CSV table of N, CA and C in Angstrom, one decimal:
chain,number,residue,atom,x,y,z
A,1,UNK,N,-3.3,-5.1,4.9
A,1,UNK,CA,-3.8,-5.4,3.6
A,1,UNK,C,-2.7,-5.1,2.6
A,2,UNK,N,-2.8,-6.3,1.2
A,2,UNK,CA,-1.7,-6.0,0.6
A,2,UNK,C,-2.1,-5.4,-0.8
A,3,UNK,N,-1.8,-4.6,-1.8
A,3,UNK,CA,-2.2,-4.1,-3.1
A,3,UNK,C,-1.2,-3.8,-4.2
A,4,UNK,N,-1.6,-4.4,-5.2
A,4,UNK,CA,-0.7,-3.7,-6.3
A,4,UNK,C,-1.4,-2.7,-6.5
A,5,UNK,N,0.1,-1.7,-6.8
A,5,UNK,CA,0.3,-0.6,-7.2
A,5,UNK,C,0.0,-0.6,-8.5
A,6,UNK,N,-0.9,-0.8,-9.8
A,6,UNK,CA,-1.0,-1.0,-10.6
A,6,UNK,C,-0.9,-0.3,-11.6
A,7,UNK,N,0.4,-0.1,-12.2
A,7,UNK,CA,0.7,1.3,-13.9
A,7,UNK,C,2.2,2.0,-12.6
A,8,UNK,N,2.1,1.6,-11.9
A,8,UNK,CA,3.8,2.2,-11.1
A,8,UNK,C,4.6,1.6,-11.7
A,9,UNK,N,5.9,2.7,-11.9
A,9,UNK,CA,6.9,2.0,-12.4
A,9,UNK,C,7.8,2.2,-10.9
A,10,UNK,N,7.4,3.3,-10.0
A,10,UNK,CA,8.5,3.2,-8.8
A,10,UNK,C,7.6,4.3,-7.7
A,11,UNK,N,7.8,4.7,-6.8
A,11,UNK,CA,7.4,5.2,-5.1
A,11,UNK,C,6.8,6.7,-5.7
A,12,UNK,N,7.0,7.2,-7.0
A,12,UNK,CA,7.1,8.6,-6.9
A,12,UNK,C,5.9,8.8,-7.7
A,13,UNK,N,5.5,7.3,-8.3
A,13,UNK,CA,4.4,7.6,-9.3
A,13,UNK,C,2.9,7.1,-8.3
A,14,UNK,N,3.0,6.2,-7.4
A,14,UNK,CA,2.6,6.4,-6.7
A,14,UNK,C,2.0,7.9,-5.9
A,15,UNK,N,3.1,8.3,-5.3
A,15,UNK,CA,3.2,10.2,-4.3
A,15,UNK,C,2.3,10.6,-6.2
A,16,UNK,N,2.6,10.9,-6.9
A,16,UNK,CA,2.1,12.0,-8.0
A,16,UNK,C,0.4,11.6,-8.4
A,17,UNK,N,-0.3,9.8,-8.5
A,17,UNK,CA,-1.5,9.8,-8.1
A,17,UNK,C,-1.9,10.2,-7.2
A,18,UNK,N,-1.6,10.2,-5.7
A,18,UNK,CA,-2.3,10.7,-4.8
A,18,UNK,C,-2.3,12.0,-4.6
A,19,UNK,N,-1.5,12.8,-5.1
A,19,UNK,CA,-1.8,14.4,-5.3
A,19,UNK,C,-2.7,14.7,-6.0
A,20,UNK,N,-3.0,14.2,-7.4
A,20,UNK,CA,-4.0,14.5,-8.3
A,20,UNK,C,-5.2,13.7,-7.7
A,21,UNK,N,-5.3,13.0,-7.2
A,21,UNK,CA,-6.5,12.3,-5.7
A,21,UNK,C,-6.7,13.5,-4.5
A,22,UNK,N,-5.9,14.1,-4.3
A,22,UNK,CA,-6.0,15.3,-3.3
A,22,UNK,C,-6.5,16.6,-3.7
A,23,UNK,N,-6.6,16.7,-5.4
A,23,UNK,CA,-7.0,18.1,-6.1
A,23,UNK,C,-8.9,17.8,-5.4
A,24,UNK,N,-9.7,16.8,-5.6
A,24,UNK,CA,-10.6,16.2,-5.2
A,24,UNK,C,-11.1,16.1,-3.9
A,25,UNK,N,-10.3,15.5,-3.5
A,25,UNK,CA,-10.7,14.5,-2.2
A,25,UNK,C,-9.5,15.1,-0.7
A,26,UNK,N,-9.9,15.6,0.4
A,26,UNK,CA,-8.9,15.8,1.4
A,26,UNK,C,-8.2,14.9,2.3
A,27,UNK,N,-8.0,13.5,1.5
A,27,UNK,CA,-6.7,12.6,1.8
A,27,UNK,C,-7.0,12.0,0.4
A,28,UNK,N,-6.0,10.7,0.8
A,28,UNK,CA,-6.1,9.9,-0.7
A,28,UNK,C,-6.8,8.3,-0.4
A,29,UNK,N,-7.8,8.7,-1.5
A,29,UNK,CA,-8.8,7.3,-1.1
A,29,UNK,C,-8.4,6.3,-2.3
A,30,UNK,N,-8.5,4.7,-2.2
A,30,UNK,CA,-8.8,3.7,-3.2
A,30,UNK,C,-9.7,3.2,-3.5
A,31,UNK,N,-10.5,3.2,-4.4
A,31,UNK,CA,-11.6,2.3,-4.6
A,31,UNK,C,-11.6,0.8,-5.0
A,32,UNK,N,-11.9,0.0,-4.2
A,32,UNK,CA,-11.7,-1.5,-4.6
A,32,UNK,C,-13.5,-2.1,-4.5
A,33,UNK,N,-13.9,-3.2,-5.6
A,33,UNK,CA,-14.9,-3.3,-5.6
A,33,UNK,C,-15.3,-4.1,-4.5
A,34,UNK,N,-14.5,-5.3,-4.2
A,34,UNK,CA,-14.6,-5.8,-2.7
A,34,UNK,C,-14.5,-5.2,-0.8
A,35,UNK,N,-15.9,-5.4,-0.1
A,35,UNK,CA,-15.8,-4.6,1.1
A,35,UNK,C,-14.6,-6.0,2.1
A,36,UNK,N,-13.9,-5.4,2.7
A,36,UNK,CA,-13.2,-6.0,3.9
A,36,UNK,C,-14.0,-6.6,4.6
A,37,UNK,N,-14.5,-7.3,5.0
A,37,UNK,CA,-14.3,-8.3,6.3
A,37,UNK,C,-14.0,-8.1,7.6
A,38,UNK,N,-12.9,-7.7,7.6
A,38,UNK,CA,-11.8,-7.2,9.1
A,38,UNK,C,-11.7,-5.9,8.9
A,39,UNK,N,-13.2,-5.0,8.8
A,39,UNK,CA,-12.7,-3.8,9.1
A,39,UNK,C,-12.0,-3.3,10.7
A,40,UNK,N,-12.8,-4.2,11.3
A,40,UNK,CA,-12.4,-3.2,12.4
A,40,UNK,C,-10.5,-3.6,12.7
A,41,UNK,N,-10.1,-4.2,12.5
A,41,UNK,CA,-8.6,-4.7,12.5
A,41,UNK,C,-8.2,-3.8,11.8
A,42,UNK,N,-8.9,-3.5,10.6
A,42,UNK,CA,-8.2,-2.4,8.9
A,42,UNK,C,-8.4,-1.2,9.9
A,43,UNK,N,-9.2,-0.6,10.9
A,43,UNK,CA,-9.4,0.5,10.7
A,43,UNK,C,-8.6,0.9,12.9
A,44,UNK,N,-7.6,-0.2,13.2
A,44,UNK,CA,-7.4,-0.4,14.5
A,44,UNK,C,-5.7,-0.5,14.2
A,45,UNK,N,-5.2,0.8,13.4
A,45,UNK,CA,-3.8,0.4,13.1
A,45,UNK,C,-3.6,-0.3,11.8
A,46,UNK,N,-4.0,-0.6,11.1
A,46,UNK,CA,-4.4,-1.3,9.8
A,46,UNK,C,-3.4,-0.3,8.4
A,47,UNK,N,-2.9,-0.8,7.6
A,47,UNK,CA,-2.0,-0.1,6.7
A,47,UNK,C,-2.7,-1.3,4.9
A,48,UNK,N,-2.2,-0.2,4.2
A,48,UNK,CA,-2.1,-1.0,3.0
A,48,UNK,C,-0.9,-0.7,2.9
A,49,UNK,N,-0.2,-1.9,2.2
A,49,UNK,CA,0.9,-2.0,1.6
A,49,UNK,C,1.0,-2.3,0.0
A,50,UNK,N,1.8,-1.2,-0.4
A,50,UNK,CA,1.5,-1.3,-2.1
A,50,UNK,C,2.7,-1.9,-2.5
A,51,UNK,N,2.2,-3.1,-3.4
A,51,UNK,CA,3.4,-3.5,-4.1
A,51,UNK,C,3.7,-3.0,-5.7
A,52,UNK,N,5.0,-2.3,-5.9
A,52,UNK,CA,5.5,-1.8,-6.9
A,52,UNK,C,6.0,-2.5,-7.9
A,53,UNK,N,6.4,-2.9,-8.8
A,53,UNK,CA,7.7,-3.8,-9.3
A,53,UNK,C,7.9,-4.7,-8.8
A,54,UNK,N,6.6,-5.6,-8.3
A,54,UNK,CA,7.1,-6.7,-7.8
A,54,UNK,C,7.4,-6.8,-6.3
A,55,UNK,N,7.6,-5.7,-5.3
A,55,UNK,CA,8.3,-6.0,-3.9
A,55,UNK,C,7.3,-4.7,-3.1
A,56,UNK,N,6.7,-5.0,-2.5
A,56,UNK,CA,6.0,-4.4,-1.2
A,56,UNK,C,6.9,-3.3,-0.8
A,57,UNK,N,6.8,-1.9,-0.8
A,57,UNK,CA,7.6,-1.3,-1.2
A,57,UNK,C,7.3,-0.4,0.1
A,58,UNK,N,6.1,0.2,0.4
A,58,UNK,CA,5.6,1.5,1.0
A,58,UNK,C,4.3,1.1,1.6
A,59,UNK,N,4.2,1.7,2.9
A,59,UNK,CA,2.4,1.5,3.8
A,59,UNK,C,2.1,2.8,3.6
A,60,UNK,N,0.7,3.0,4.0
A,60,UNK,CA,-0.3,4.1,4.3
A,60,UNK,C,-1.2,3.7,5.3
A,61,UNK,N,-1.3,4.1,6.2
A,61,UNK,CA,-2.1,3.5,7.4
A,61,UNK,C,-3.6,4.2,6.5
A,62,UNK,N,-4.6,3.0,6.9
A,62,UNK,CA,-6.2,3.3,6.8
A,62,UNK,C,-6.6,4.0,7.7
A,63,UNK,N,-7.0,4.8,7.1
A,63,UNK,CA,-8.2,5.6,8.1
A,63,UNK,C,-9.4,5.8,8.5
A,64,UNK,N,-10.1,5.2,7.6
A,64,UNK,CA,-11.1,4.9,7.3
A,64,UNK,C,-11.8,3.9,5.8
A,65,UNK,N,-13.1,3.3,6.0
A,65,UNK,CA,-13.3,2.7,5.4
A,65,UNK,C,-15.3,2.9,4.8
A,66,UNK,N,-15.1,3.4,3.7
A,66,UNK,CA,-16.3,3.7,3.8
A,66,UNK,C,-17.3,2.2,2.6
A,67,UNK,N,-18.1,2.4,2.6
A,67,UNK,CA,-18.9,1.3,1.9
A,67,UNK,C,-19.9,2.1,0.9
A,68,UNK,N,-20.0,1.9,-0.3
A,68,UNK,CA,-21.0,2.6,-0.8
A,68,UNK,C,-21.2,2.3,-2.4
A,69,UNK,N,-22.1,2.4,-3.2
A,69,UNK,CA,-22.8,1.9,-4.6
A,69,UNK,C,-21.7,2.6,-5.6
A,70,UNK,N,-21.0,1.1,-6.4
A,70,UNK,CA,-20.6,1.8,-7.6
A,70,UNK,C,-21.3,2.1,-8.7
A,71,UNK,N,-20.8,2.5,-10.0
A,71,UNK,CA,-21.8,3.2,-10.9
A,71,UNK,C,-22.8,2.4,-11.3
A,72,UNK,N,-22.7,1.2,-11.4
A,72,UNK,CA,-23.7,0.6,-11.2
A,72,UNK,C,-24.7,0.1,-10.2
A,73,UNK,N,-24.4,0.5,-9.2
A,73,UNK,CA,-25.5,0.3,-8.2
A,73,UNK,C,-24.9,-1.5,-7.0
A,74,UNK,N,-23.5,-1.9,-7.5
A,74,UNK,CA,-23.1,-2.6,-6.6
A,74,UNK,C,-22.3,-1.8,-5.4
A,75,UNK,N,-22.4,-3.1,-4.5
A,75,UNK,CA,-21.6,-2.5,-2.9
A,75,UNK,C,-20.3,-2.4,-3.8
A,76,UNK,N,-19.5,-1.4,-3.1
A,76,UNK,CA,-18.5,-1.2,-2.9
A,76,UNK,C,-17.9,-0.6,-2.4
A,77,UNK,N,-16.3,-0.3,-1.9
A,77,UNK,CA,-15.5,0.6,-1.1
A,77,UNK,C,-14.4,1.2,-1.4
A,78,UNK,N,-14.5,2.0,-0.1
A,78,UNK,CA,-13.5,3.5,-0.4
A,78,UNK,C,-12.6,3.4,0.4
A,79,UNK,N,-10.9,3.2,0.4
A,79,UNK,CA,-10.8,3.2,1.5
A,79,UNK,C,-10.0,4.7,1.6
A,80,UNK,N,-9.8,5.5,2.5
A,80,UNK,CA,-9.4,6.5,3.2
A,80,UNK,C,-8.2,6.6,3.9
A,81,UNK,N,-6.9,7.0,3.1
A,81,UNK,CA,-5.7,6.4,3.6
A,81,UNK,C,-4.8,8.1,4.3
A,82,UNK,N,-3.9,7.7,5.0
A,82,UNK,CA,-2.6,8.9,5.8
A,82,UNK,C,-2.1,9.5,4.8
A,83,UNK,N,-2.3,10.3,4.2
A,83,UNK,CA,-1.5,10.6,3.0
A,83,UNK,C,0.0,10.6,3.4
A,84,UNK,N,0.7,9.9,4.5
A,84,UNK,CA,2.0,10.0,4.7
A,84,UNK,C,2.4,8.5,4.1
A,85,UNK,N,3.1,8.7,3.2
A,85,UNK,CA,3.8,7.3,2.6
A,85,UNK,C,5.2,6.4,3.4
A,86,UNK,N,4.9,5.5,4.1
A,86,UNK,CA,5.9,5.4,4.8
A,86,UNK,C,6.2,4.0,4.0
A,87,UNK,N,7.8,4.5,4.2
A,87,UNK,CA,9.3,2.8,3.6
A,87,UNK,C,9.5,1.6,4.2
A,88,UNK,N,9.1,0.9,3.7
A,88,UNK,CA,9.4,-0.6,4.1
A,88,UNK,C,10.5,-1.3,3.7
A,89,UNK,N,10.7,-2.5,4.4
A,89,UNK,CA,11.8,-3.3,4.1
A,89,UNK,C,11.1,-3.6,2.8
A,90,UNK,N,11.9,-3.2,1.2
A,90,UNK,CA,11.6,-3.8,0.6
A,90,UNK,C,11.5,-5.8,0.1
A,91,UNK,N,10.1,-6.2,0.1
A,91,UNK,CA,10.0,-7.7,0.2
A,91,UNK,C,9.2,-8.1,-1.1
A,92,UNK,N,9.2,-9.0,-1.6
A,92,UNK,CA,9.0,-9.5,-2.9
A,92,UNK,C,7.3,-10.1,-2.6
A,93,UNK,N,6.5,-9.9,-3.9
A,93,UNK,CA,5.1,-10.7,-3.6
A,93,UNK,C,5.1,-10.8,-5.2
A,94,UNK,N,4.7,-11.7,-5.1
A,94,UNK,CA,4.1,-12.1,-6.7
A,94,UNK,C,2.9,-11.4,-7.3
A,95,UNK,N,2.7,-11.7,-8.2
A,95,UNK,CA,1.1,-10.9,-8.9
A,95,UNK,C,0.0,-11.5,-8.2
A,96,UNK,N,-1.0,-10.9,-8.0
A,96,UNK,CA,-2.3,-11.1,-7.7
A,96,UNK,C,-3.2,-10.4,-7.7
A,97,UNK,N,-4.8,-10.7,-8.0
A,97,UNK,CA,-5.5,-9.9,-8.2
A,97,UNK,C,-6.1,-9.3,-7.0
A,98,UNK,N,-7.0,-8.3,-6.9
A,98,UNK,CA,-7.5,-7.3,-6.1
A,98,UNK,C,-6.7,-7.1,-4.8
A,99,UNK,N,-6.6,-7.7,-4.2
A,99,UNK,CA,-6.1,-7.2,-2.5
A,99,UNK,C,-6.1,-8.8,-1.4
A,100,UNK,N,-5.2,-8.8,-0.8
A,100,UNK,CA,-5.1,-9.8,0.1
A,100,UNK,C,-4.7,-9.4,1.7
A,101,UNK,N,-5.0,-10.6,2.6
A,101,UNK,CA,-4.8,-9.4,4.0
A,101,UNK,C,-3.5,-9.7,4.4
A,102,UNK,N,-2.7,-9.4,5.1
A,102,UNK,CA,-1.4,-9.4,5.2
A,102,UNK,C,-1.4,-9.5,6.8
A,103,UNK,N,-0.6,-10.6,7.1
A,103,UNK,CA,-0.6,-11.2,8.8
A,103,UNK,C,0.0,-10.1,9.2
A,104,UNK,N,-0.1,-9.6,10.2
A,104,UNK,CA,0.9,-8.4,11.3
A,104,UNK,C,2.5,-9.1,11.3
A,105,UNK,N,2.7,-10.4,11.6
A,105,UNK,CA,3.6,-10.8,11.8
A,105,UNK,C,4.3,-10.9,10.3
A,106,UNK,N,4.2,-11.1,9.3
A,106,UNK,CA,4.1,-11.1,8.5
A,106,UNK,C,4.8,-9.8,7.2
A,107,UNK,N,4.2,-8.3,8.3
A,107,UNK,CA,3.9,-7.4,7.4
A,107,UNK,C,5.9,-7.0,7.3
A,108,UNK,N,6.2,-6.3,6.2
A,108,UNK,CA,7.3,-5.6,6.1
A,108,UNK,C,7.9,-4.2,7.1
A,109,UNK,N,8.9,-4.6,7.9
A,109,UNK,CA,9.0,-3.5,8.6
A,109,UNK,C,9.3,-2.0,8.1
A,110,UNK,N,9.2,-0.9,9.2
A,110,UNK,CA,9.2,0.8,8.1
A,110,UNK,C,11.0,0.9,8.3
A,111,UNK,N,11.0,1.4,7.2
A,111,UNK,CA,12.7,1.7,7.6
A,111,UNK,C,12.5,3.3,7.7
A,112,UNK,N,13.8,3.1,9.0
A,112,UNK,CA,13.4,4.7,9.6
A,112,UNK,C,14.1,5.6,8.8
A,113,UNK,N,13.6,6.8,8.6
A,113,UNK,CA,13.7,7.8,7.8
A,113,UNK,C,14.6,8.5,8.3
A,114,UNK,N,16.0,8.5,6.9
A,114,UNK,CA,17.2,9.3,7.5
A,114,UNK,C,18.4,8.1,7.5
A,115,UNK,N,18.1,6.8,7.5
A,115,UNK,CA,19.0,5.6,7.3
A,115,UNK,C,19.8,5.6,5.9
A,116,UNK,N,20.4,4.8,5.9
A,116,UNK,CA,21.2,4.6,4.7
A,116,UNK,C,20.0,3.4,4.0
A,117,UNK,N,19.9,2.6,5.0
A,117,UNK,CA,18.7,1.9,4.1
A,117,UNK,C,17.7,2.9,2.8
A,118,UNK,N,17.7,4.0,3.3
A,118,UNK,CA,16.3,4.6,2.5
A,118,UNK,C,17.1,4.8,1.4
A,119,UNK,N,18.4,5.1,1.2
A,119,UNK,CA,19.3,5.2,0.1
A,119,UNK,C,19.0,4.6,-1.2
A,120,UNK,N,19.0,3.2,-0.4
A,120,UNK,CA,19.3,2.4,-1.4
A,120,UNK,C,18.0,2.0,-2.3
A,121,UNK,N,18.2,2.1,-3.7
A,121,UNK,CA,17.0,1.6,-4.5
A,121,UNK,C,15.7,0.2,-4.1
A,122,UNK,N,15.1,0.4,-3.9
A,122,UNK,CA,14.0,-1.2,-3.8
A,122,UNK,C,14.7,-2.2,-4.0
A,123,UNK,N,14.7,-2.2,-5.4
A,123,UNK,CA,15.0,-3.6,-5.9
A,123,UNK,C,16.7,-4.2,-5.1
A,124,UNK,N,17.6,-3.1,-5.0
A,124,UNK,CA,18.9,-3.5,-4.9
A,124,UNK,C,18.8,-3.8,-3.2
A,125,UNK,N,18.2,-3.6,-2.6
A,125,UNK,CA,17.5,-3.5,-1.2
A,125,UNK,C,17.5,-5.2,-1.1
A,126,UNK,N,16.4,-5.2,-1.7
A,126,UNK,CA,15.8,-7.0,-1.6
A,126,UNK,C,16.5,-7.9,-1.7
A,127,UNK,N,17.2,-7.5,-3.0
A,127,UNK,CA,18.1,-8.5,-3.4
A,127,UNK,C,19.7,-8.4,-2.5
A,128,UNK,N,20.0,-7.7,-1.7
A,128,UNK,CA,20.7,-7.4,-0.8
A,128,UNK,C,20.6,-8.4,0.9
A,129,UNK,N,19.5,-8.3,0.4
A,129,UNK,CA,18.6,-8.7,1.9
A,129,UNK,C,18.4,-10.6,1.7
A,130,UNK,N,17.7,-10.7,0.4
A,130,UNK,CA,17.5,-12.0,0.1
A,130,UNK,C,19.1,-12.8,0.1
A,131,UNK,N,19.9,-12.4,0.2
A,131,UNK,CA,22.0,-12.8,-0.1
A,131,UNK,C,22.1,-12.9,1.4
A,132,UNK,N,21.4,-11.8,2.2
A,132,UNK,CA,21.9,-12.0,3.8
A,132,UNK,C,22.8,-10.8,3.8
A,133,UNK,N,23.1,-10.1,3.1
A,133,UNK,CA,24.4,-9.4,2.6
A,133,UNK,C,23.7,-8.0,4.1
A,134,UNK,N,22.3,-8.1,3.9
A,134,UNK,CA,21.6,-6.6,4.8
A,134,UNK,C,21.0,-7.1,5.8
């Protein structure tokens, strides 16, 4: 699944909502008004990937997915994410609204922790990548 990060300016504002989601709640949940379809695929190795500034930046594997009435009394969902934020090849997605599902083949790979990759800023990443230069 893919999501904008929506009011991020970069990875850390991100990490700083889900702490203040954690004073609350004992992982970090999203509420989106639409229920999945493919849960059991979301919930069988299944990640969201948030896009920041434009480029798919970071996953959280799902952990769960719960279904339940918003304040108004429509279906809606929770989803229940790893509080471990893991780095992706940063990759570019356009705007879109609510959430789209993201092919496996498809998805951005994690860059392993401790690389020089992780060094480098997002954006100078992509644009690195998009030259062929990485």
């Amino acid at each position: 699944m893919v999501k904008l990060c929506v009011g991020a300016e970069e990875i850390g504002d991100l990490e700083a909502w889900q702490k203040r989601l954690m004073r609350s709640y004992p992982q970090p949940v999203h509420h989106t008004r639409m229920v999945p379809k493919q849960v059991d695929e979301l919930l069988d190795g299944g990640s969201i990937y948030w896009v920041i500034k434009g480029l798919i930046q970071v996953r959280q594997k799902i952990t769960d997915i719960r279904v339940m009435a918003d304040r108004n009394g429509r279906k809606a969902c929770e989803l229940v994410l790893d509080p471990e934020i893991v780095l992706v090849e940063p990759t570019p997605k356009r705007p879109f609204q609510g959430w789209r599902y993201l092919k496996p083949d498809e998805a951005p790979a994690d860059i392993k922790r401790d690389s020089k990759a992780e060094e480098i800023p997002p954006s100078l990443h992509a644009k690195l990548k998009e030259a062929m230069v990485w």
